[in-house]
């Protein structure tokens, strides 16, 4: 693999031992993957702060002890808990202490304490074509597909190496030739009004992931006025039902304004027709259709945008959460501060909504709450919830979630694809 003088200096330890370790790991990765060279990246999204064991934490602390510093702007992914309300969420004190170590290590390396899985809603927004190194499935999928920046799907710890060196192997989705769509998914039988319901973006994302697996798909038929929050949810859900790191929505994603652009002038290897019936079948696999009861509603996976919080407040219309229910909403710190200033935070709190930041709803200690039934408007949460909690959740639109929380019993509105 060709290495520049700068790459060689990093490997020689001229920029410190931490950077040398990072560069050594990345060059080994590049040689294994057959990369021809290393490239510079301008931004990192750090998912290593997600606690998965002491080894990852101790590696980060070791890099700090060696004097390591990130050389590009680096955002922190969400962690397990709200670092200010962890007791209210019923997390163990020992786990909180570990998280403070994680926070100290990663911010000492230079990461911003953004603590969000949607960094693109917290000021970390690369430009079209920009080479970055992002981890976390929804964030990677979004930045590749909606913004049109370029990143491979980086696992935890590789993101640290990228931040320390500002370099990554030129391979995978960094290369334009590897971003060509292989599968064409055509929507048929849908009406324009169907797309006014935000839930359809979760459903289509789920179907998209099921169809393409780890291939790159291009979907034709979504309206060009699709809202950014709908695209976020499509991105998150497709990355959970399939191994999706990049998708093309014809006319919407920057490098797929036409079919010819998405397929680089070639013919699709497969063409799949998706009808409302296919959505109904997939929803049945994703959602528990007959729960015993619902006593927990959670939204914000990925973290809610400000616009989604506005929609949540509108849906409550001054009503309150039933005494038998918990309603949790997750967002990022920046949005929380904004809501505190404009009164939205207090208004939602008066409705009985508990607003959390930093953490991910999937990592909540559900067993300490004795929840027996959970509803969420997140396709990603619905896909993963059973493996995290042992509870198969019910999928509902944002309005369904609010109506269920207010009534104290499950409320699901009929959808056009039902």
CSV table of C-alpha atoms in Angstrom, one decimal:
chain,number,residue,atom,x,y,z
A,1,UNK,CA,0.0,0.0,0.0
A,2,UNK,CA,1.3,3.4,-0.9
A,3,UNK,CA,2.1,5.6,2.1
A,4,UNK,CA,2.9,9.3,2.0
A,5,UNK,CA,5.7,10.8,4.0
A,6,UNK,CA,3.1,11.9,6.5
A,7,UNK,CA,1.8,8.4,6.9
A,8,UNK,CA,5.4,7.1,7.4
A,9,UNK,CA,6.0,9.8,10.0
A,10,UNK,CA,2.9,8.7,11.9
A,11,UNK,CA,4.1,5.1,11.8
A,12,UNK,CA,7.6,6.2,13.0
A,13,UNK,CA,6.0,7.7,16.0
A,14,UNK,CA,6.9,11.3,15.0
A,15,UNK,CA,3.4,12.4,16.2
A,16,UNK,CA,3.4,10.5,19.4
A,17,UNK,CA,2.9,6.9,20.4
A,18,UNK,CA,-0.9,7.1,20.4
A,19,UNK,CA,-1.0,8.2,16.8
A,20,UNK,CA,1.6,5.6,15.9
A,21,UNK,CA,-0.7,2.9,17.4
A,22,UNK,CA,-3.7,4.2,15.5
A,23,UNK,CA,-1.8,4.4,12.2
A,24,UNK,CA,-0.4,0.9,12.7
A,25,UNK,CA,-3.9,-0.5,13.1
A,26,UNK,CA,-5.3,1.4,10.1
A,27,UNK,CA,-2.5,0.4,7.8
A,28,UNK,CA,-2.9,-3.2,8.8
A,29,UNK,CA,-6.6,-2.9,8.1
A,30,UNK,CA,-5.9,-1.2,4.7
A,31,UNK,CA,-3.5,-4.0,3.7
A,32,UNK,CA,-6.0,-6.6,4.7
A,33,UNK,CA,-8.7,-5.0,2.7
A,34,UNK,CA,-6.4,-4.4,-0.3
A,35,UNK,CA,-6.5,-0.6,-0.2
A,36,UNK,CA,-4.0,1.1,-2.5
A,37,UNK,CA,-3.5,4.1,-0.3
A,38,UNK,CA,-4.5,6.1,2.8
A,39,UNK,CA,-6.7,9.3,2.5
A,40,UNK,CA,-7.4,12.2,4.8
A,41,UNK,CA,-10.7,12.5,6.6
A,42,UNK,CA,-12.2,15.7,8.0
A,43,UNK,CA,-14.5,14.5,10.7
A,44,UNK,CA,-15.1,11.5,13.0
A,45,UNK,CA,-18.2,10.2,14.8
A,46,UNK,CA,-16.9,8.3,17.8
A,47,UNK,CA,-19.0,5.2,18.7
A,48,UNK,CA,-16.4,3.8,21.0
A,49,UNK,CA,-18.0,5.7,23.9
A,50,UNK,CA,-20.9,3.2,23.8
A,51,UNK,CA,-20.0,0.9,26.8
A,52,UNK,CA,-19.6,-2.7,25.7
A,53,UNK,CA,-16.9,-3.8,28.1
A,54,UNK,CA,-13.9,-2.5,30.0
A,55,UNK,CA,-11.4,-3.4,27.3
A,56,UNK,CA,-12.6,-0.5,25.0
A,57,UNK,CA,-12.6,1.9,27.9
A,58,UNK,CA,-9.1,0.9,29.0
A,59,UNK,CA,-7.8,1.3,25.4
A,60,UNK,CA,-9.1,4.8,25.3
A,61,UNK,CA,-7.6,5.6,28.6
A,62,UNK,CA,-4.3,4.1,27.4
A,63,UNK,CA,-4.3,6.5,24.5
A,64,UNK,CA,-4.9,9.4,26.8
A,65,UNK,CA,-2.0,8.3,29.0
A,66,UNK,CA,0.2,8.3,25.9
A,67,UNK,CA,-0.8,11.9,25.2
A,68,UNK,CA,-3.1,11.1,22.3
A,69,UNK,CA,-5.2,13.9,20.8
A,70,UNK,CA,-7.8,13.8,18.0
A,71,UNK,CA,-6.6,15.9,15.0
A,72,UNK,CA,-10.1,16.3,13.4
A,73,UNK,CA,-13.4,17.4,14.8
A,74,UNK,CA,-15.0,14.4,16.6
A,75,UNK,CA,-18.5,14.0,17.9
A,76,UNK,CA,-19.5,11.5,20.5
A,77,UNK,CA,-22.2,8.9,19.9
A,78,UNK,CA,-25.0,8.3,22.4
A,79,UNK,CA,-24.1,6.2,25.5
A,80,UNK,CA,-26.3,4.0,27.6
A,81,UNK,CA,-27.7,6.6,30.0
A,82,UNK,CA,-28.7,10.2,30.6
A,83,UNK,CA,-25.6,11.4,32.4
A,84,UNK,CA,-27.7,13.8,34.5
A,85,UNK,CA,-30.8,11.7,35.1
A,86,UNK,CA,-29.3,8.2,35.3
A,87,UNK,CA,-30.7,7.7,38.8
A,88,UNK,CA,-34.2,8.6,37.5
A,89,UNK,CA,-33.7,6.0,34.8
A,90,UNK,CA,-32.7,3.4,37.5
A,91,UNK,CA,-29.2,2.7,36.3
A,92,UNK,CA,-26.6,1.1,38.6
A,93,UNK,CA,-24.2,3.6,40.3
A,94,UNK,CA,-21.3,1.5,39.2
A,95,UNK,CA,-22.3,1.8,35.6
A,96,UNK,CA,-22.5,5.6,36.0
A,97,UNK,CA,-19.0,5.7,37.4
A,98,UNK,CA,-17.8,3.8,34.3
A,99,UNK,CA,-19.6,6.3,32.1
A,100,UNK,CA,-17.8,9.2,33.8
A,101,UNK,CA,-14.5,7.4,33.0
A,102,UNK,CA,-15.6,7.1,29.4
A,103,UNK,CA,-16.5,10.7,29.2
A,104,UNK,CA,-13.2,11.8,30.7
A,105,UNK,CA,-11.2,9.6,28.4
A,106,UNK,CA,-12.9,10.6,25.1
A,107,UNK,CA,-13.2,14.3,25.9
A,108,UNK,CA,-9.5,14.2,26.9
A,109,UNK,CA,-8.7,12.9,23.5
A,110,UNK,CA,-10.6,15.9,22.1
A,111,UNK,CA,-14.1,14.6,21.4
A,112,UNK,CA,-17.1,16.9,21.8
A,113,UNK,CA,-19.5,15.7,24.4
A,114,UNK,CA,-22.4,15.7,21.9
A,115,UNK,CA,-23.6,12.3,23.1
A,116,UNK,CA,-26.0,11.8,20.3
A,117,UNK,CA,-26.7,9.1,17.6
A,118,UNK,CA,-27.9,11.9,15.3
A,119,UNK,CA,-24.8,14.2,15.1
A,120,UNK,CA,-26.2,15.7,11.9
A,121,UNK,CA,-28.8,17.4,14.1
A,122,UNK,CA,-26.2,18.7,16.5
A,123,UNK,CA,-24.0,20.8,14.3
A,124,UNK,CA,-21.8,18.0,12.9
A,125,UNK,CA,-22.7,18.2,9.2
A,126,UNK,CA,-20.1,17.4,6.5
A,127,UNK,CA,-20.5,18.5,2.9
A,128,UNK,CA,-21.4,16.5,-0.1
A,129,UNK,CA,-18.4,14.4,-1.2
A,130,UNK,CA,-16.4,15.1,2.0
A,131,UNK,CA,-14.4,12.1,3.3
A,132,UNK,CA,-15.2,11.3,6.9
A,133,UNK,CA,-15.0,8.4,9.4
A,134,UNK,CA,-18.3,7.8,11.1
A,135,UNK,CA,-19.4,4.9,13.2
A,136,UNK,CA,-22.9,3.9,14.3
A,137,UNK,CA,-25.2,2.3,11.8
A,138,UNK,CA,-27.9,5.1,11.5
A,139,UNK,CA,-25.3,7.9,11.4
A,140,UNK,CA,-23.2,6.2,8.8
A,141,UNK,CA,-26.1,5.3,6.6
A,142,UNK,CA,-27.5,8.9,6.9
A,143,UNK,CA,-24.2,10.7,6.2
A,144,UNK,CA,-23.5,8.5,3.1
A,145,UNK,CA,-27.1,8.5,1.7
A,146,UNK,CA,-28.8,11.8,2.7
A,147,UNK,CA,-25.8,14.2,2.9
A,148,UNK,CA,-23.6,12.4,0.3
A,149,UNK,CA,-20.4,12.5,2.3
A,150,UNK,CA,-18.3,9.4,2.2
A,151,UNK,CA,-17.5,7.0,4.9
A,152,UNK,CA,-17.0,3.3,5.4
A,153,UNK,CA,-18.9,1.6,8.3
A,154,UNK,CA,-16.3,2.0,11.0
A,155,UNK,CA,-16.5,-0.2,14.1
A,156,UNK,CA,-15.7,1.1,17.5
A,157,UNK,CA,-11.9,1.6,18.2
A,158,UNK,CA,-11.2,2.2,14.5
A,159,UNK,CA,-13.0,5.5,14.9
A,160,UNK,CA,-10.5,6.4,17.6
A,161,UNK,CA,-7.6,5.5,15.3
A,162,UNK,CA,-9.1,7.7,12.6
A,163,UNK,CA,-9.5,10.6,15.0
A,164,UNK,CA,-5.9,10.3,16.2
A,165,UNK,CA,-4.4,10.2,12.7
A,166,UNK,CA,-6.9,11.9,10.4
A,167,UNK,CA,-6.2,9.1,8.0
A,168,UNK,CA,-8.1,6.0,6.8
A,169,UNK,CA,-7.6,3.3,4.1
A,170,UNK,CA,-9.1,4.3,0.7
A,171,UNK,CA,-11.5,1.4,0.3
A,172,UNK,CA,-15.2,0.4,0.6
A,173,UNK,CA,-17.7,3.3,0.5
A,174,UNK,CA,-14.9,5.9,0.3
A,175,UNK,CA,-14.4,5.0,-3.3
A,176,UNK,CA,-17.0,6.2,-5.9
A,177,UNK,CA,-16.9,3.0,-7.8
A,178,UNK,CA,-18.1,1.1,-4.7
A,179,UNK,CA,-21.2,3.3,-4.3
A,180,UNK,CA,-23.1,2.0,-7.4
A,181,UNK,CA,-26.5,0.6,-6.7
A,182,UNK,CA,-27.2,-3.0,-7.5
A,183,UNK,CA,-30.8,-3.5,-6.6
A,184,UNK,CA,-33.7,-1.3,-7.9
A,185,UNK,CA,-36.8,-1.2,-5.6
A,186,UNK,CA,-39.9,0.3,-7.3
A,187,UNK,CA,-42.9,1.5,-5.3
A,188,UNK,CA,-46.2,0.7,-6.9
A,189,UNK,CA,-49.8,1.0,-5.7
A,190,UNK,CA,-49.1,3.9,-3.3
A,191,UNK,CA,-51.0,7.2,-3.3
A,192,UNK,CA,-49.4,10.6,-2.8
A,193,UNK,CA,-51.3,11.0,0.5
A,194,UNK,CA,-49.7,7.8,1.9
A,195,UNK,CA,-46.5,9.7,2.3
A,196,UNK,CA,-48.0,12.3,4.6
A,197,UNK,CA,-47.9,9.6,7.3
A,198,UNK,CA,-44.4,9.6,8.8
A,199,UNK,CA,-44.7,5.9,9.7
A,200,UNK,CA,-44.4,4.9,6.1
A,201,UNK,CA,-40.7,5.9,6.1
A,202,UNK,CA,-40.0,3.4,8.9
A,203,UNK,CA,-41.9,0.7,7.0
A,204,UNK,CA,-40.2,1.4,3.7
A,205,UNK,CA,-36.8,1.5,5.4
A,206,UNK,CA,-37.5,-1.9,7.0
A,207,UNK,CA,-38.6,-3.4,3.7
A,208,UNK,CA,-35.5,-1.8,2.0
A,209,UNK,CA,-33.2,-3.4,4.5
A,210,UNK,CA,-34.9,-6.8,4.2
A,211,UNK,CA,-34.6,-6.8,0.4
A,212,UNK,CA,-31.0,-5.5,-0.1
A,213,UNK,CA,-29.2,-7.1,2.9
A,214,UNK,CA,-25.7,-5.9,2.6
A,215,UNK,CA,-26.0,-4.7,-1.0
A,216,UNK,CA,-26.7,-1.1,-2.2
A,217,UNK,CA,-30.3,-0.5,-3.2
A,218,UNK,CA,-32.0,2.3,-5.0
A,219,UNK,CA,-35.6,3.1,-4.3
A,220,UNK,CA,-37.8,4.8,-6.9
A,221,UNK,CA,-41.1,6.4,-6.1
A,222,UNK,CA,-40.6,8.4,-2.9
A,223,UNK,CA,-42.0,12.0,-3.3
A,224,UNK,CA,-39.3,14.7,-3.7
A,225,UNK,CA,-40.8,16.7,-0.9
A,226,UNK,CA,-40.1,14.0,1.7
A,227,UNK,CA,-39.2,15.5,5.0
A,228,UNK,CA,-35.7,15.2,6.5
A,229,UNK,CA,-37.0,13.4,9.6
A,230,UNK,CA,-38.7,10.8,7.4
A,231,UNK,CA,-35.4,10.2,5.6
A,232,UNK,CA,-33.7,9.9,9.0
A,233,UNK,CA,-36.1,7.2,10.0
A,234,UNK,CA,-35.8,5.4,6.7
A,235,UNK,CA,-32.0,5.5,7.2
A,236,UNK,CA,-32.1,4.2,10.7
A,237,UNK,CA,-34.6,1.4,10.1
A,238,UNK,CA,-32.9,0.2,6.9
A,239,UNK,CA,-29.6,-0.1,8.7
A,240,UNK,CA,-31.3,-2.3,11.4
A,241,UNK,CA,-33.2,-4.6,9.1
A,242,UNK,CA,-30.3,-5.0,6.7
A,243,UNK,CA,-26.6,-4.4,6.7
A,244,UNK,CA,-27.1,-1.1,4.9
A,245,UNK,CA,-24.4,1.6,4.8
A,246,UNK,CA,-25.6,3.4,1.8
A,247,UNK,CA,-28.8,3.7,-0.1
A,248,UNK,CA,-30.1,5.8,-3.0
A,249,UNK,CA,-33.5,7.4,-3.1
A,250,UNK,CA,-33.9,8.5,-6.7
A,251,UNK,CA,-34.2,12.2,-7.0
A,252,UNK,CA,-33.6,12.7,-3.3
A,253,UNK,CA,-30.1,11.5,-2.5
A,254,UNK,CA,-27.4,13.8,-3.9
A,255,UNK,CA,-25.5,11.3,-6.1
A,256,UNK,CA,-28.7,9.6,-7.3
A,257,UNK,CA,-30.7,12.3,-8.9
A,258,UNK,CA,-31.5,9.8,-11.8
A,259,UNK,CA,-31.5,6.1,-12.2
A,260,UNK,CA,-28.5,6.4,-14.5
A,261,UNK,CA,-26.6,8.2,-11.7
A,262,UNK,CA,-27.5,5.6,-9.1
A,263,UNK,CA,-26.5,2.6,-11.2
A,264,UNK,CA,-23.5,4.4,-12.9
A,265,UNK,CA,-25.1,3.9,-16.3
A,266,UNK,CA,-25.4,0.1,-15.8
A,267,UNK,CA,-28.5,-2.1,-15.5
A,268,UNK,CA,-29.7,-3.2,-12.0
A,269,UNK,CA,-28.9,-6.7,-11.1
A,270,UNK,CA,-32.3,-7.2,-9.5
A,271,UNK,CA,-35.6,-5.3,-9.7
A,272,UNK,CA,-38.1,-5.7,-6.8
A,273,UNK,CA,-41.6,-4.3,-6.8
A,274,UNK,CA,-42.8,-3.1,-3.4
A,275,UNK,CA,-46.6,-2.7,-2.9
A,276,UNK,CA,-48.7,-1.8,0.1
A,277,UNK,CA,-49.2,-5.5,0.7
A,278,UNK,CA,-45.5,-6.0,1.1
A,279,UNK,CA,-45.4,-3.2,3.7
A,280,UNK,CA,-48.2,-4.9,5.7
A,281,UNK,CA,-46.3,-8.2,5.7
A,282,UNK,CA,-43.1,-6.6,6.9
A,283,UNK,CA,-44.9,-4.6,9.6
A,284,UNK,CA,-46.3,-7.9,11.0
A,285,UNK,CA,-42.8,-9.2,11.3
A,286,UNK,CA,-41.5,-6.0,12.9
A,287,UNK,CA,-44.3,-5.3,15.4
A,288,UNK,CA,-46.2,-7.3,18.0
A,289,UNK,CA,-49.8,-7.1,16.8
A,290,UNK,CA,-51.4,-8.4,20.0
A,291,UNK,CA,-49.7,-7.4,23.2
A,292,UNK,CA,-51.3,-8.0,26.6
A,293,UNK,CA,-50.9,-4.4,27.6
A,294,UNK,CA,-48.8,-1.3,27.0
A,295,UNK,CA,-47.3,0.5,29.9
A,296,UNK,CA,-44.3,2.1,28.3
A,297,UNK,CA,-44.0,4.4,25.3
A,298,UNK,CA,-40.6,5.6,24.0
A,299,UNK,CA,-39.7,7.9,21.1
A,300,UNK,CA,-36.4,9.2,19.9
A,301,UNK,CA,-34.4,6.4,18.4
A,302,UNK,CA,-32.5,8.0,16.7
A,303,UNK,CA,-32.7,11.1,18.8
A,304,UNK,CA,-35.6,13.5,18.1
A,305,UNK,CA,-35.0,16.6,16.1
A,306,UNK,CA,-36.5,19.9,17.2
A,307,UNK,CA,-39.2,19.5,14.6
A,308,UNK,CA,-40.2,16.1,15.9
A,309,UNK,CA,-40.4,17.5,19.4
A,310,UNK,CA,-42.8,20.2,18.1
A,311,UNK,CA,-44.9,17.5,16.5
A,312,UNK,CA,-44.9,15.6,19.8
A,313,UNK,CA,-46.2,18.6,21.7
A,314,UNK,CA,-48.8,19.3,19.0
A,315,UNK,CA,-50.0,15.6,19.3
A,316,UNK,CA,-50.5,15.9,23.1
A,317,UNK,CA,-52.6,19.1,22.6
A,318,UNK,CA,-52.4,19.8,26.3
A,319,UNK,CA,-53.4,16.3,27.4
A,320,UNK,CA,-51.3,14.3,29.9
A,321,UNK,CA,-49.8,10.8,30.1
A,322,UNK,CA,-52.1,8.3,31.9
A,323,UNK,CA,-51.0,7.4,35.4
A,324,UNK,CA,-50.4,3.8,34.4
A,325,UNK,CA,-47.9,4.8,31.7
A,326,UNK,CA,-44.4,6.0,31.2
A,327,UNK,CA,-43.6,8.2,28.2
A,328,UNK,CA,-39.9,8.7,27.4
A,329,UNK,CA,-38.5,11.0,24.7
A,330,UNK,CA,-34.8,11.1,23.8
A,331,UNK,CA,-33.1,14.0,22.1
A,332,UNK,CA,-29.6,15.6,22.0
A,333,UNK,CA,-28.3,18.2,24.5
A,334,UNK,CA,-28.4,21.1,22.0
A,335,UNK,CA,-32.0,20.6,21.2
A,336,UNK,CA,-32.8,20.2,24.9
A,337,UNK,CA,-31.2,23.6,25.6
A,338,UNK,CA,-33.2,25.1,22.7
A,339,UNK,CA,-36.4,23.7,24.1
A,340,UNK,CA,-35.7,25.0,27.6
A,341,UNK,CA,-35.3,28.5,26.2
A,342,UNK,CA,-38.4,28.5,24.0
A,343,UNK,CA,-40.7,26.8,26.6
A,344,UNK,CA,-41.2,23.5,24.8
A,345,UNK,CA,-39.3,21.5,27.4
A,346,UNK,CA,-41.5,22.6,30.3
A,347,UNK,CA,-44.7,22.2,28.1
A,348,UNK,CA,-43.8,18.6,27.3
A,349,UNK,CA,-42.9,18.0,31.0
A,350,UNK,CA,-46.4,19.2,32.0
A,351,UNK,CA,-47.8,16.6,29.6
A,352,UNK,CA,-46.0,14.0,31.6
A,353,UNK,CA,-43.2,13.4,29.1
A,354,UNK,CA,-39.8,12.5,30.5
A,355,UNK,CA,-37.1,14.0,28.3
A,356,UNK,CA,-33.7,12.3,28.3
A,357,UNK,CA,-30.5,13.2,26.5
A,358,UNK,CA,-27.1,11.4,26.0
A,359,UNK,CA,-28.5,7.8,26.2
A,360,UNK,CA,-30.2,5.4,23.9
A,361,UNK,CA,-33.7,4.1,24.7
A,362,UNK,CA,-32.6,0.6,23.7
A,363,UNK,CA,-30.1,0.5,26.6
A,364,UNK,CA,-32.7,1.4,29.2
A,365,UNK,CA,-32.9,-0.9,32.2
A,366,UNK,CA,-36.4,-2.1,31.4
A,367,UNK,CA,-36.2,-5.0,33.8
A,368,UNK,CA,-36.1,-2.5,36.7
A,369,UNK,CA,-39.4,-1.0,35.6
A,370,UNK,CA,-41.4,-4.2,35.1
A,371,UNK,CA,-42.7,-3.0,31.8
A,372,UNK,CA,-44.8,-5.7,30.1
A,373,UNK,CA,-45.6,-3.9,26.8
A,374,UNK,CA,-43.7,-1.2,24.9
A,375,UNK,CA,-44.8,1.0,22.0
A,376,UNK,CA,-42.4,3.1,19.9
A,377,UNK,CA,-42.6,5.0,16.7
A,378,UNK,CA,-39.1,3.9,15.8
A,379,UNK,CA,-38.5,1.1,13.3
A,380,UNK,CA,-35.0,0.8,14.6
A,381,UNK,CA,-36.1,0.4,18.2
A,382,UNK,CA,-38.8,-2.1,17.1
A,383,UNK,CA,-36.2,-4.2,15.3
A,384,UNK,CA,-33.8,-4.4,18.2
A,385,UNK,CA,-36.1,-4.2,21.3
A,386,UNK,CA,-36.7,-7.9,21.8
A,387,UNK,CA,-33.0,-8.8,21.8
A,388,UNK,CA,-32.3,-6.0,24.3
A,389,UNK,CA,-35.3,-6.4,26.6
A,390,UNK,CA,-37.1,-9.7,25.9
A,391,UNK,CA,-40.2,-7.7,25.0
A,392,UNK,CA,-41.5,-7.6,21.5
A,393,UNK,CA,-42.7,-4.0,21.0
A,394,UNK,CA,-45.6,-2.6,19.2
A,395,UNK,CA,-44.9,-0.2,16.4
A,396,UNK,CA,-47.1,2.9,16.3
A,397,UNK,CA,-46.9,6.3,14.6
A,398,UNK,CA,-46.1,9.3,16.8
A,399,UNK,CA,-49.8,10.0,17.0
A,400,UNK,CA,-50.5,6.4,18.0
A,401,UNK,CA,-47.8,6.7,20.7
A,402,UNK,CA,-49.4,9.8,22.2
A,403,UNK,CA,-53.0,8.5,22.0
A,404,UNK,CA,-51.8,5.2,23.7
A,405,UNK,CA,-50.1,7.2,26.4
A,406,UNK,CA,-53.1,9.4,27.1
A,407,UNK,CA,-55.7,6.6,27.1
A,408,UNK,CA,-53.6,4.1,29.0
A,409,UNK,CA,-54.4,1.3,26.5
A,410,UNK,CA,-53.1,0.6,23.1
A,411,UNK,CA,-54.4,2.8,20.3
A,412,UNK,CA,-53.4,2.2,16.7
A,413,UNK,CA,-54.8,4.0,13.8
A,414,UNK,CA,-55.5,2.3,10.5
A,415,UNK,CA,-52.9,2.9,7.8
A,416,UNK,CA,-53.4,3.0,4.1
A,417,UNK,CA,-51.3,-0.2,3.7
A,418,UNK,CA,-53.3,-2.2,6.4
